[in-house]
Amino acid sequence: FQAIDEFHLAMIEQPLQHDDLTDHAKLQELIQTPVCLDESITHPYRVQQALELKSARYVNVKPGRVGGLTNAVKIHDLCHQAGIPCWVGGMLESATGASHCTALAMLDNFTYPADIFPSEKYYHQDLAEVPLSLSDIDGGIPGVKAFKELPDPDMNRLETLTIQKKIIST
């Protein structure tokens, strides 16, 4: 692994098994290239363990994998307090989910560019009225257009695509 340092990479993402924080810590101690944990990050408690072991110098946060926005913000805050920068990774969300990822990526400790996919490329019918698309921004560099507000879900489409639902009342 030490040969990877010759390439001066920004980071190496999840180089070992997702459940092995100890060997990630040993590897991070051995190489200069920052280790980024991705699949290991499933809950704020796992992040706390990784921080205590010094398993990484970057953390990839995917709201869909960590239990939603509340846990994603907790992970951001834990990493921020420890001086470990984060970045948002996408999981091929609909425009609604991707807009949540975009909003999350605007928090202070998300310092590496987000990996958010344009939903128009992956969904024949997006769940939102307007799909997330790539556009030219600032000097012609393609990027995901930021939303002024979250896109509204297309309620008819959502109803059509819903397989099962349960209404909980008090």
Coordinates of C-alpha atoms in Angstrom, one line a residue:
F1 CA 0.0 0.0 0.0
Q2 CA 2.9 2.4 0.6
A3 CA 3.5 2.7 -3.1
I4 CA 0.1 4.5 -3.4
D5 CA 1.7 7.6 -1.8
E6 CA 3.7 8.1 -5.0
F7 CA 0.5 9.2 -6.8
H8 CA -0.3 12.0 -4.3
L9 CA -4.0 11.1 -4.3
A10 CA -6.6 13.2 -2.5
M11 CA -7.6 10.0 -0.7
I12 CA -8.1 6.2 -1.1
E13 CA -11.7 5.2 -0.5
Q14 CA -12.6 2.2 1.6
P15 CA -9.4 0.2 0.8
L16 CA -10.2 -2.7 3.2
Q17 CA -13.3 -4.6 4.4
H18 CA -16.2 -2.4 5.6
D19 CA -16.3 -3.9 9.0
D20 CA -12.5 -3.7 9.7
L21 CA -11.9 -0.3 11.4
T22 CA -8.7 -1.7 13.2
D23 CA -6.9 -2.5 10.0
H24 CA -7.9 0.8 8.4
A25 CA -6.3 2.5 11.4
K26 CA -3.1 0.5 10.9
L27 CA -3.1 1.3 7.2
Q28 CA -3.7 5.0 7.9
E29 CA -0.7 5.0 10.2
L30 CA 1.4 3.3 7.5
I31 CA 0.6 5.6 4.5
Q32 CA 0.5 9.3 3.9
T33 CA -2.4 9.1 1.5
P34 CA -5.6 9.8 3.5
V35 CA -7.9 6.9 4.0
C36 CA -11.6 7.7 3.4
L37 CA -14.2 5.5 5.0
D38 CA -17.3 4.9 3.0
E39 CA -19.1 1.5 3.5
S40 CA -17.8 1.5 7.1
I41 CA -20.0 4.5 7.8
T42 CA -23.4 3.2 8.8
H43 CA -24.3 5.0 12.0
P44 CA -22.9 7.8 14.2
Y45 CA -21.7 5.2 16.7
R46 CA -19.5 3.6 13.9
V47 CA -18.0 7.0 13.2
Q48 CA -17.2 7.5 16.9
Q49 CA -15.4 4.1 16.8
A50 CA -13.5 5.1 13.7
L51 CA -12.5 8.4 15.2
E52 CA -11.3 6.8 18.4
L53 CA -9.2 4.3 16.4
K54 CA -8.0 7.0 13.9
S55 CA -9.2 4.8 11.1
A56 CA -9.4 7.5 8.5
R57 CA -8.7 11.1 7.6
Y58 CA -11.9 11.5 5.4
V59 CA -15.4 10.3 5.8
N60 CA -18.0 9.8 3.0
V61 CA -21.5 10.3 4.3
K62 CA -24.5 8.8 2.4
P63 CA -27.8 9.7 4.1
G64 CA -29.5 6.7 2.6
R65 CA -27.0 4.4 4.3
V66 CA -26.7 6.1 7.7
G67 CA -30.4 6.3 8.5
G68 CA -31.4 9.7 7.1
L69 CA -30.5 13.3 7.5
T70 CA -30.5 13.4 11.3
N71 CA -27.8 10.8 11.5
A72 CA -25.9 12.3 8.6
V73 CA -25.8 15.7 10.4
K74 CA -24.7 13.9 13.6
I75 CA -21.9 12.2 11.7
H76 CA -20.9 15.6 10.2
D77 CA -20.8 17.1 13.6
L78 CA -18.7 14.3 15.1
C79 CA -16.2 14.5 12.3
H80 CA -16.1 18.3 12.5
Q81 CA -15.3 18.2 16.2
A82 CA -12.5 15.7 15.5
G83 CA -11.1 17.7 12.5
I84 CA -12.0 15.0 10.0
P85 CA -13.4 16.4 6.8
C86 CA -16.4 14.8 5.1
W87 CA -18.0 14.6 1.7
V88 CA -21.5 13.6 0.6
G89 CA -21.8 10.5 -1.6
G90 CA -24.8 9.7 -3.7
M91 CA -26.6 6.4 -4.0
L92 CA -28.5 7.2 -7.2
E93 CA -31.3 9.0 -5.4
S94 CA -34.3 10.6 -7.0
A95 CA -34.3 14.4 -7.4
T96 CA -35.9 14.7 -4.0
G97 CA -33.3 12.6 -2.3
A98 CA -30.4 14.2 -4.3
S99 CA -31.7 17.7 -3.3
H100 CA -31.4 16.6 0.4
C101 CA -27.8 15.4 -0.3
T102 CA -27.1 18.8 -2.0
A103 CA -28.4 20.7 1.1
L104 CA -26.4 18.4 3.4
A105 CA -23.3 19.1 1.4
M106 CA -23.6 22.8 2.2
L107 CA -22.7 22.2 5.9
D108 CA -19.3 23.5 6.9
N109 CA -17.3 20.3 7.3
F110 CA -18.3 18.9 3.9
T111 CA -15.1 20.1 2.3
Y112 CA -14.7 17.7 -0.6
P113 CA -16.9 18.0 -3.7
A114 CA -20.1 16.0 -3.4
D115 CA -20.7 12.9 -5.5
I116 CA -24.4 13.5 -6.4
F117 CA -25.7 12.0 -9.6
P118 CA -28.2 13.6 -12.0
S119 CA -31.5 11.7 -11.5
E120 CA -32.5 12.2 -15.1
K121 CA -29.8 9.8 -16.1
Y122 CA -31.0 6.9 -13.9
Y123 CA -34.8 7.3 -13.6
H124 CA -37.2 6.9 -16.5
Q125 CA -39.7 8.5 -14.2
D126 CA -38.3 10.5 -11.3
L127 CA -40.3 10.9 -8.2
A128 CA -40.0 14.7 -8.3
E129 CA -41.8 17.0 -10.7
V130 CA -38.4 18.2 -12.1
P131 CA -35.5 15.8 -12.3
L132 CA -32.0 16.7 -11.1
S133 CA -29.9 17.5 -14.2
L134 CA -26.4 18.6 -15.1
S135 CA -25.9 22.2 -16.2
D136 CA -23.0 24.4 -17.1
I137 CA -22.0 26.6 -14.2
D138 CA -19.2 29.0 -13.6
G139 CA -17.0 28.8 -16.6
G140 CA -18.7 25.9 -18.4
I141 CA -17.8 23.2 -15.8
P142 CA -20.7 20.8 -15.7
G143 CA -22.3 20.5 -12.3
V144 CA -25.5 19.7 -10.5
K145 CA -27.6 22.8 -10.4
A146 CA -28.3 23.9 -6.9
F147 CA -32.0 24.2 -5.9
K148 CA -33.5 27.4 -4.6
E149 CA -36.0 25.2 -2.9
L150 CA -36.5 21.4 -2.7
P151 CA -38.3 20.0 -5.7
D152 CA -41.9 18.8 -5.0
P153 CA -42.6 15.1 -5.4
D154 CA -45.0 14.3 -8.2
M155 CA -47.8 12.9 -6.0
N156 CA -49.6 11.0 -8.8
R157 CA -46.3 9.3 -9.8
L158 CA -45.5 8.5 -6.2
E159 CA -48.9 6.9 -5.7
T160 CA -48.5 4.9 -8.9
L161 CA -45.0 3.6 -7.9
T162 CA -45.9 2.9 -4.3
I163 CA -45.9 -0.8 -3.6
Q164 CA -47.2 -0.8 -0.1
K165 CA -48.1 1.9 2.4
K166 CA -49.2 2.1 6.0
I167 CA -50.9 5.1 7.6
I168 CA -50.1 5.6 11.3
S169 CA -52.5 7.8 13.2
T170 CA -52.6 8.8 16.8

